[in-house]
Coordinates of C-alpha atoms and ligand atoms in Angstrom, one line a residue:
X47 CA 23.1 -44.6 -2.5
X48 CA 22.8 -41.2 -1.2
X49 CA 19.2 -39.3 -1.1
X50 CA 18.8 -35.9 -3.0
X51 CA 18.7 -32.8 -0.8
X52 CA 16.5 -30.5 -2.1
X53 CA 17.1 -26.2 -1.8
X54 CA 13.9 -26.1 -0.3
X55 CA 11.2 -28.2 0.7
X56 CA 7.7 -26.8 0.8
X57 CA 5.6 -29.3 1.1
X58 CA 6.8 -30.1 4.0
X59 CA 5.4 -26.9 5.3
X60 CA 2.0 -28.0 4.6
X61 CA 2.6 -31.5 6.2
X62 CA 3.5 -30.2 9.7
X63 CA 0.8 -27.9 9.9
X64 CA -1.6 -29.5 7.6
X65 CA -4.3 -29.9 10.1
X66 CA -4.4 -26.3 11.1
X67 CA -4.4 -24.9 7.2
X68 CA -7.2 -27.4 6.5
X69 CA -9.4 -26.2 9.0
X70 CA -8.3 -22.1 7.6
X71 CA -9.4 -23.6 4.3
X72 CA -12.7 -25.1 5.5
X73 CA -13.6 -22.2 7.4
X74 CA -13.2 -19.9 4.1
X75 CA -14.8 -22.1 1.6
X76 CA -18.0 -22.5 3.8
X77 CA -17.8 -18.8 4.9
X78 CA -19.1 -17.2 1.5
X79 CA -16.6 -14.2 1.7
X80 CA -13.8 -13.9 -0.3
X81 CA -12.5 -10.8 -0.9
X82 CA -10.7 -8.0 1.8
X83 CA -13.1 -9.0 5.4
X84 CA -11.9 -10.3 8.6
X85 CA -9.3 -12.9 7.4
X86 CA -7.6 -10.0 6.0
X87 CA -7.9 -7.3 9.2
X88 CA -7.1 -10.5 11.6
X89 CA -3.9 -11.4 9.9
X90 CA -3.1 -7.4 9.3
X91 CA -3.2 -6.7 13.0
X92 CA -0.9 -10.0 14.1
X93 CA 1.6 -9.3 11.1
X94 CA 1.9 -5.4 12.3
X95 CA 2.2 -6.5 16.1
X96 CA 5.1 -9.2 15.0
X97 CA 6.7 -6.5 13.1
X98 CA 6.3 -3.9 16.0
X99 CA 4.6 -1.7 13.2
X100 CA 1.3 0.4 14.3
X101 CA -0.3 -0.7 11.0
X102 CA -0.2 -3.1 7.9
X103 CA -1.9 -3.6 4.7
X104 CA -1.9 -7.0 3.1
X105 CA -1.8 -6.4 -1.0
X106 CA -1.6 -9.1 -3.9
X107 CA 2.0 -10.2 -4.0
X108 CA 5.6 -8.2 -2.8
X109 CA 5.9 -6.3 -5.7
X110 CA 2.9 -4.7 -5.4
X111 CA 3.9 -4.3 -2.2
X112 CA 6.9 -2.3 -3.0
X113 CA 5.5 -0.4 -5.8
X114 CA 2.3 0.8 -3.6
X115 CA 4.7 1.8 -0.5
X116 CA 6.5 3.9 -2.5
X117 CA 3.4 5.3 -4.0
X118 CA 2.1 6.0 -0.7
X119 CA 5.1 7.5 0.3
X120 CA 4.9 10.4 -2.3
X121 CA 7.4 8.8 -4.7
X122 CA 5.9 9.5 -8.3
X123 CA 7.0 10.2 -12.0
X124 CA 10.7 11.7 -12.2
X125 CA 11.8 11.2 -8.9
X126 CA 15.0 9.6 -7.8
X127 CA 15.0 6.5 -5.6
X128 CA 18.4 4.6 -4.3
X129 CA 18.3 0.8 -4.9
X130 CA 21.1 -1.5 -4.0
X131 CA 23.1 -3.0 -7.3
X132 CA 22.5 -6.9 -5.7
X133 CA 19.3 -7.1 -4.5
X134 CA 16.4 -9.5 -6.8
X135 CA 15.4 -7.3 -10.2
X136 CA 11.9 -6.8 -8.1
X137 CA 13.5 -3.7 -5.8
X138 CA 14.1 -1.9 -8.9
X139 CA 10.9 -3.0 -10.8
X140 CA 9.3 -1.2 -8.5
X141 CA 10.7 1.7 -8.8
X142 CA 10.6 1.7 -12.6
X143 CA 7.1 0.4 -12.5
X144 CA 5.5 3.3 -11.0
X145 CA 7.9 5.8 -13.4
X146 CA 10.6 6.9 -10.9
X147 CA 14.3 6.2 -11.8
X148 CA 16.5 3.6 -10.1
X149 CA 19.6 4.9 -8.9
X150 CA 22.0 1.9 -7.9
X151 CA 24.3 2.2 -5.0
X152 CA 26.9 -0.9 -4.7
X153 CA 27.0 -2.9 -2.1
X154 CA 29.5 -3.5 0.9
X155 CA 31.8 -6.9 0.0
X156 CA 30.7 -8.3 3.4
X157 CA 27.7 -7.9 4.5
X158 CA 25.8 -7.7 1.0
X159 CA 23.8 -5.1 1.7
X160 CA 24.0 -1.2 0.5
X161 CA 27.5 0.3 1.1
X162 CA 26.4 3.6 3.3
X163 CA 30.1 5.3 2.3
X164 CA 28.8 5.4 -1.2
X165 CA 25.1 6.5 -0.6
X166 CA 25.7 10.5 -0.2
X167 CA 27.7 10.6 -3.3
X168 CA 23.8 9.3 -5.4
X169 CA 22.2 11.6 -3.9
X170 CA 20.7 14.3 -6.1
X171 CA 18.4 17.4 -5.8
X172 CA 16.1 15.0 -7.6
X173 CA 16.5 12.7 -5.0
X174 CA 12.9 11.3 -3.2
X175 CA 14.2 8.2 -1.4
X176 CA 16.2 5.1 -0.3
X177 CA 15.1 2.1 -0.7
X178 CA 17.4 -0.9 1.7
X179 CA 17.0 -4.3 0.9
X180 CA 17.8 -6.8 3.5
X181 CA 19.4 -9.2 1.3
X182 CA 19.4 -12.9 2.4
X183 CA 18.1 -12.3 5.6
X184 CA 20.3 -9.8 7.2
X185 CA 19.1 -6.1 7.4
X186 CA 20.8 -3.4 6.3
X187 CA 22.2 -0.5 8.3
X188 CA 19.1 0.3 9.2
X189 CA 20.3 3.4 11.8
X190 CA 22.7 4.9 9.7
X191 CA 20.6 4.6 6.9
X192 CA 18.0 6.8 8.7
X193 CA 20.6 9.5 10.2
X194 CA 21.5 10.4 6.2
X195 CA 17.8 10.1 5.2
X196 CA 17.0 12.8 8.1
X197 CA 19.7 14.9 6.6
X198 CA 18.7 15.1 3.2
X199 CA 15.1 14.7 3.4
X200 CA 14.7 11.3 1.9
X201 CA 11.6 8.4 2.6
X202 CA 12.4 5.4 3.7
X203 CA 11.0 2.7 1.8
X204 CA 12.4 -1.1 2.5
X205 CA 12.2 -4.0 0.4
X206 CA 11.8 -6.8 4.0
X207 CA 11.0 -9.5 1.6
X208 CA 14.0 -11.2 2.7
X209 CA 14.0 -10.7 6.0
X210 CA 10.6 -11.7 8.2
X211 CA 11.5 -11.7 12.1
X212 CA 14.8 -10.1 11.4
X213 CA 16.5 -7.6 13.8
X214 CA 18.4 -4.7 14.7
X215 CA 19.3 -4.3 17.9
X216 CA 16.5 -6.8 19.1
X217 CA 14.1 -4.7 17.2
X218 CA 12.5 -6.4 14.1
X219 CA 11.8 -4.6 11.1
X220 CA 8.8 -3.4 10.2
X221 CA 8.9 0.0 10.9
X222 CA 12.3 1.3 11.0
X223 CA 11.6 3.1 7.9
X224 CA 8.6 5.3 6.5
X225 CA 7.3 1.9 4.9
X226 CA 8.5 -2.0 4.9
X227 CA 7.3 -3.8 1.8
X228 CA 6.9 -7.8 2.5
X229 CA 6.5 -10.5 0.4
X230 CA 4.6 -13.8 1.3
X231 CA 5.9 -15.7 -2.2
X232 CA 6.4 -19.5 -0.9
X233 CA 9.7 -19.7 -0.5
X234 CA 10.0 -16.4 1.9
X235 CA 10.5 -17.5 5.7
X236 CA 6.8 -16.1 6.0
X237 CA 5.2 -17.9 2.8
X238 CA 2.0 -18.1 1.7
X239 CA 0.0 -21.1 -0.2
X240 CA 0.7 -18.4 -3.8
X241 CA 1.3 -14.9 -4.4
X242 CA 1.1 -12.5 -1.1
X243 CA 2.6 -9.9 0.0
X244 CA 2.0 -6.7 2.5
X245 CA 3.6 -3.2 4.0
X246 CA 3.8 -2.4 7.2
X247 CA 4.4 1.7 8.2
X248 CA 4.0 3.3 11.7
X249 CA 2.3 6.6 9.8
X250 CA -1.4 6.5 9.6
X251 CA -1.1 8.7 6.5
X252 CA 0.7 6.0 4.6
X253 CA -1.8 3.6 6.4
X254 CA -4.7 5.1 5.0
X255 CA -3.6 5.8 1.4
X256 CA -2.1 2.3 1.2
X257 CA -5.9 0.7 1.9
X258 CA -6.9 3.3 -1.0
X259 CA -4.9 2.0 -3.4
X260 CA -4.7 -1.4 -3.4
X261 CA -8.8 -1.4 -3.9
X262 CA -9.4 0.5 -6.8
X263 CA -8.1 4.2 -5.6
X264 CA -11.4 3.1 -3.5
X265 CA -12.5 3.3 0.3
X266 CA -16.2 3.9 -0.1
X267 CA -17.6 1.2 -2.7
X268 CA -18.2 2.9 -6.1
X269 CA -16.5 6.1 -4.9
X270 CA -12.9 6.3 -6.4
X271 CA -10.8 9.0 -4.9
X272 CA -7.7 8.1 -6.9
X273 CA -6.9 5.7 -10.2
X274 CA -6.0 2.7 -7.8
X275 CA -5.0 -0.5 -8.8
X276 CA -6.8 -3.8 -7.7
X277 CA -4.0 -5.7 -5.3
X278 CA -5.7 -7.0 -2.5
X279 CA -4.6 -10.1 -0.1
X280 CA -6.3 -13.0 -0.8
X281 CA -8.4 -14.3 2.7
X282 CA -7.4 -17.5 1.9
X283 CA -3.4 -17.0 2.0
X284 CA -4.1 -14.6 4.3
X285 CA -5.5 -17.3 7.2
X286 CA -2.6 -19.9 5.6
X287 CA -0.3 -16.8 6.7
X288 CA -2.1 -16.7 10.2
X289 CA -1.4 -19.9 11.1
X290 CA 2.1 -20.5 9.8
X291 CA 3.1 -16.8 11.9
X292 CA 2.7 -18.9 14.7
X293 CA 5.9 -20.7 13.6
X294 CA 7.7 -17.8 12.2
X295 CA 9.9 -17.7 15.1
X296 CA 10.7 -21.5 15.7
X297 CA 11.2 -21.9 11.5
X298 CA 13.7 -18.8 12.0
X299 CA 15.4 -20.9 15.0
X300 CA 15.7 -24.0 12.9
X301 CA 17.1 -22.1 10.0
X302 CA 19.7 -20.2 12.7
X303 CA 20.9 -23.8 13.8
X304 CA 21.4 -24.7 10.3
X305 CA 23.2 -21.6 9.5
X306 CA 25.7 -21.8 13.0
X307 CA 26.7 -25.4 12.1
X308 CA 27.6 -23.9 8.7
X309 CA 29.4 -21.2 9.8
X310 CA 31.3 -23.6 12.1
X311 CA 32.4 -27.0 9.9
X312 CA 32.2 -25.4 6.5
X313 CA 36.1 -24.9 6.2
X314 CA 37.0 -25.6 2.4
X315 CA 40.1 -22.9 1.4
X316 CA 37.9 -21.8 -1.6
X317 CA 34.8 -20.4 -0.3
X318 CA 34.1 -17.2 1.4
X319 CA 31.0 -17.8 4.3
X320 CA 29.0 -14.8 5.4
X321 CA 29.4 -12.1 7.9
X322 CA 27.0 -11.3 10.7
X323 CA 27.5 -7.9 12.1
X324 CA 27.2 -7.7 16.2
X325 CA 24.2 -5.7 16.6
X326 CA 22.2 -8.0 14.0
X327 CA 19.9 -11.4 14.4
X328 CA 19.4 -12.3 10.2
X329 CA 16.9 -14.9 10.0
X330 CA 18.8 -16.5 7.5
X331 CA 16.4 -16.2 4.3
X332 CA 19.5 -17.7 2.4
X333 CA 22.7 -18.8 3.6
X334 CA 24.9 -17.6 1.1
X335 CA 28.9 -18.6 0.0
X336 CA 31.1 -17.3 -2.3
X337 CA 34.0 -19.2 -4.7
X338 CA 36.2 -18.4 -7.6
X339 CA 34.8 -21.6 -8.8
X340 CA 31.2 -21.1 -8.2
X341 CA 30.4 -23.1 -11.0
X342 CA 32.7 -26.0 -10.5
X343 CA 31.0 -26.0 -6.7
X344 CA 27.9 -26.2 -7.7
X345 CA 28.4 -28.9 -10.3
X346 CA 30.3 -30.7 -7.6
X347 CA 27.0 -30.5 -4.8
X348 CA 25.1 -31.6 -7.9
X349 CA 26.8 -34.6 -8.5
X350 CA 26.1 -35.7 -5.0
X351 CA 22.3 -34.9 -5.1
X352 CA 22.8 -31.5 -3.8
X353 CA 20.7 -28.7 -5.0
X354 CA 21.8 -25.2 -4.8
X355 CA 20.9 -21.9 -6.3
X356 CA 22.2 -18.5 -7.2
X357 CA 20.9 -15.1 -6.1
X358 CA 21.5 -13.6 -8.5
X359 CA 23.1 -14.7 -11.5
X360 CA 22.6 -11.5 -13.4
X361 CA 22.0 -7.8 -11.3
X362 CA 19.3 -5.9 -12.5
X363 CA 21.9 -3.2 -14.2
X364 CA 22.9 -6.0 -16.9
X365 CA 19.1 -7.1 -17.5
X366 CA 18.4 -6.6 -21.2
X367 CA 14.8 -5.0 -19.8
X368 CA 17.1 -2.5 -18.3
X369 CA 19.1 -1.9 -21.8
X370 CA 17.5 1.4 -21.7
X371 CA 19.2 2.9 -18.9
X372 CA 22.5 2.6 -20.2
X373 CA 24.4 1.4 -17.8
X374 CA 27.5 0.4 -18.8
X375 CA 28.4 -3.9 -18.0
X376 CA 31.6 -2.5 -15.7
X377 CA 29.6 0.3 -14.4
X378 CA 28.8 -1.6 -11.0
X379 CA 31.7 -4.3 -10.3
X380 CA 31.2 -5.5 -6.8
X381 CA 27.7 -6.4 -8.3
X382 CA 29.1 -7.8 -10.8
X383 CA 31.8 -9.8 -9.2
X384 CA 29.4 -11.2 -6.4
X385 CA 27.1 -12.3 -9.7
X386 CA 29.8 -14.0 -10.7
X387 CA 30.7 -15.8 -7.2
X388 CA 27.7 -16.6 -5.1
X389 CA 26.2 -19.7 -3.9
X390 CA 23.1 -20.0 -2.1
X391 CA 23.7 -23.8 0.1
X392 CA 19.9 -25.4 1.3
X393 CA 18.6 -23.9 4.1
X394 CA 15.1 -24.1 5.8
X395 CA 13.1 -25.1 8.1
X396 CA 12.8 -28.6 7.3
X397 CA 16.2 -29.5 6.2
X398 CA 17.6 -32.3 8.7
X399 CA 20.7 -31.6 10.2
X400 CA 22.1 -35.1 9.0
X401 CA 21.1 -33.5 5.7
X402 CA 23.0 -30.5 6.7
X403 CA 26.5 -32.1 8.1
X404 CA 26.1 -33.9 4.1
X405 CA 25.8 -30.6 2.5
X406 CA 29.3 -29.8 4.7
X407 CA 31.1 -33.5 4.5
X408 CA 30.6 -32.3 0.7
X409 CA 31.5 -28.8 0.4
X410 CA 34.4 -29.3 2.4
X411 CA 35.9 -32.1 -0.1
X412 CA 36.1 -29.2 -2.7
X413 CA 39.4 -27.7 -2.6
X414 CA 40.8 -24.7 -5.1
X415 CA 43.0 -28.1 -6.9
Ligands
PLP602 C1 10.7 -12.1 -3.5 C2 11.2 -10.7 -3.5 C3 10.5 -9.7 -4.0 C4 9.2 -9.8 -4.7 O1 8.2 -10.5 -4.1 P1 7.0 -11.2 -5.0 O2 6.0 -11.6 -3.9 O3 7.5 -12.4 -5.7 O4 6.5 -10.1 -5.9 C5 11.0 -8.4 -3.8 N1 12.2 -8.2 -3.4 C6 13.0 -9.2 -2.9 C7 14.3 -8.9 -2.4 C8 12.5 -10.5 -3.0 O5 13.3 -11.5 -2.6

């Protein structure tokens, strides 16, 4: 009998650095504080010098995240913001959420990520920003990216919540653009213990406005500058985050292992792997496969006790929530067609590598016939 692989497995997380996150906890409880304080600045300061970002705010989750970067960034009511067609529905939630207007940009086939050919042609006069997501794990074209925002006078705002330790030219993100929005949801490479998130900018303007907003549109106590909103990082995910950045980078490694031995033995004739440009180090987030017969694939992994996932079954222009918009269902069809194709294989830091070479053995016995 075979054992079930599981997509992800988070409690192992907690067992291999249980002792650490029970001390964290302790510490908290028996502190008395529980709101904003030093758990917060501590892991603010590590998570901006990781990043190599001069400043980060932790915030309630990675929406928020998003929603309050672009905020802080000047975006507001009317404006114009690029999002990618395939990214997760919460890139253009945010966007939406704060009364700005998603403008979708398709993808390039290979890497995933927004197709920069295509950006110039969305831009408008209404036009406020771009907003890259690095899907999966692997950033987008980060440098080109900011050459066309230069040109046309376009923020920067980038939805990281993919892609912690990831890098460009052996620079992580962080602070490529005017603002990175991060999520710490448990499943992220960085996870939290529940709902986290954070945005890390090298602008002390952004800095400043971003603290302002996520307490209430308040930085003296009772003294509201702005209508804020209350999204604050909570002190104790905030020290669970602490300790588990310690093993950001070895988690990353583990992952990268995983994903080479993929990328090497994984040779049925019906899937497509992923490409890696040169210049980039993904941190593998997800490892991601395409087939005609996505659906035949995954019921064939199943059948062996293999659990895989899709990301994303449906893109945010066919939501019914997005009905309004009127985009048409053959408006975007890379988006589509990747919908339609993807695979996301298990992947993480705690999958075994015999469980690995079974996820391959597997794959590999599926064949177009
Ligand atoms: C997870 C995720 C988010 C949202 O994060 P939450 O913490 O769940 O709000 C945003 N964008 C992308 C690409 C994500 O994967």
């Amino acid at each position: 009998m075979f054992k079930n692989i599981p997509f992800l497995d988070l409690g192992a997380t907690y067992k291999e650095l249980q002792n650490e996150l029970d001390t964290s906890y302790k510490r908290i409880m028996k502190s008395g504080w529980y709101i904003l304080g030093s758990e917060i600045e501590n892991f603010e300061n590590e998570y901006a010098q990781y990043c190599e970002a001069k400043y980060c705010v932790g915030v309630a989750n990675g929406l928020d995240a998003l929603s309050l970067a672009l905020l802080a960034c000047g975006v507001e009511k009317g404006d114009e913001v690029i999002v990618p067609t395939n990214t997760y529905i919460a890139s253009w939630l945010a966007v939406t959420n704060i009364g700005a207007t998603p403008i979708p940009v398709e993808p390039n086939l290979k890497t995933y990520n927004l197709d920069i050919d295509l950006i110039e042609n969305a831009i408008t006069s209404k036009t406020k920003a771009l907003m890259p997501v690095h899907l999966y794990g692997q950033p987008a074209d980060m440098i080109k990216i900011k050459k066309l925002a230069a040109q046309y006078d376009l923020k920067i705002i980038e939805d990281g919540a993919q892609a912690h330790g990831a890098k460009i030219n052996d620079r992580r993100i962080g602070s490529h653009g005017d603002a990175v929005a991060w999520s710490f949801y448990p499943g992220k490479n960085l996870g939290a213990y529940g709902d986290g998130g954070a945005v890390t900018t090298n602008s002390e303007e952004v800095f400043e406005r971003l603290k302002v907003l996520r307490n209430y549109g308040s930085k003296v106590k009772y003294v509201n500058e702005i209508c804020g909103v209350n999204s604050r990082l909570d002190p104790l995910q905030a020290a669970f985050l602490s300790v588990k950045l310690k093993f950001l980078d070895e988690w990353n490694h583990r992952r990268s292992l995983i994903a080479s031995n993929y990328l090497k033995y994984l040779n049925s004739d019906s899937i497509l792997l992923p490409f890696v440009p040169d210049n980039l180090e993904p941190v593998w987030h997800l490892f991601v496969i395409q087939s005609e017969n996505r659906d035949f694939l995954q019921e064939h992994l199943k059948k062996d006790g293999i659990s895989t996932l899709i990301h994303y079954p449906i893109p945010p222009y066919k939501q019914k929530a997005y009905s309004s918009l009127g985009f048409d269902s053959l408006m975007f069809p890379r988006a589509s067609s990747i919908a339609d194709k993807v695979l996301s294989l298990p992947i993480g830091p705690h999958l075994s590598f015999e469980d690995s070479f079974r996820v391959i053995e597997v794959v590999n016995k599926f064949s177009k016939n």
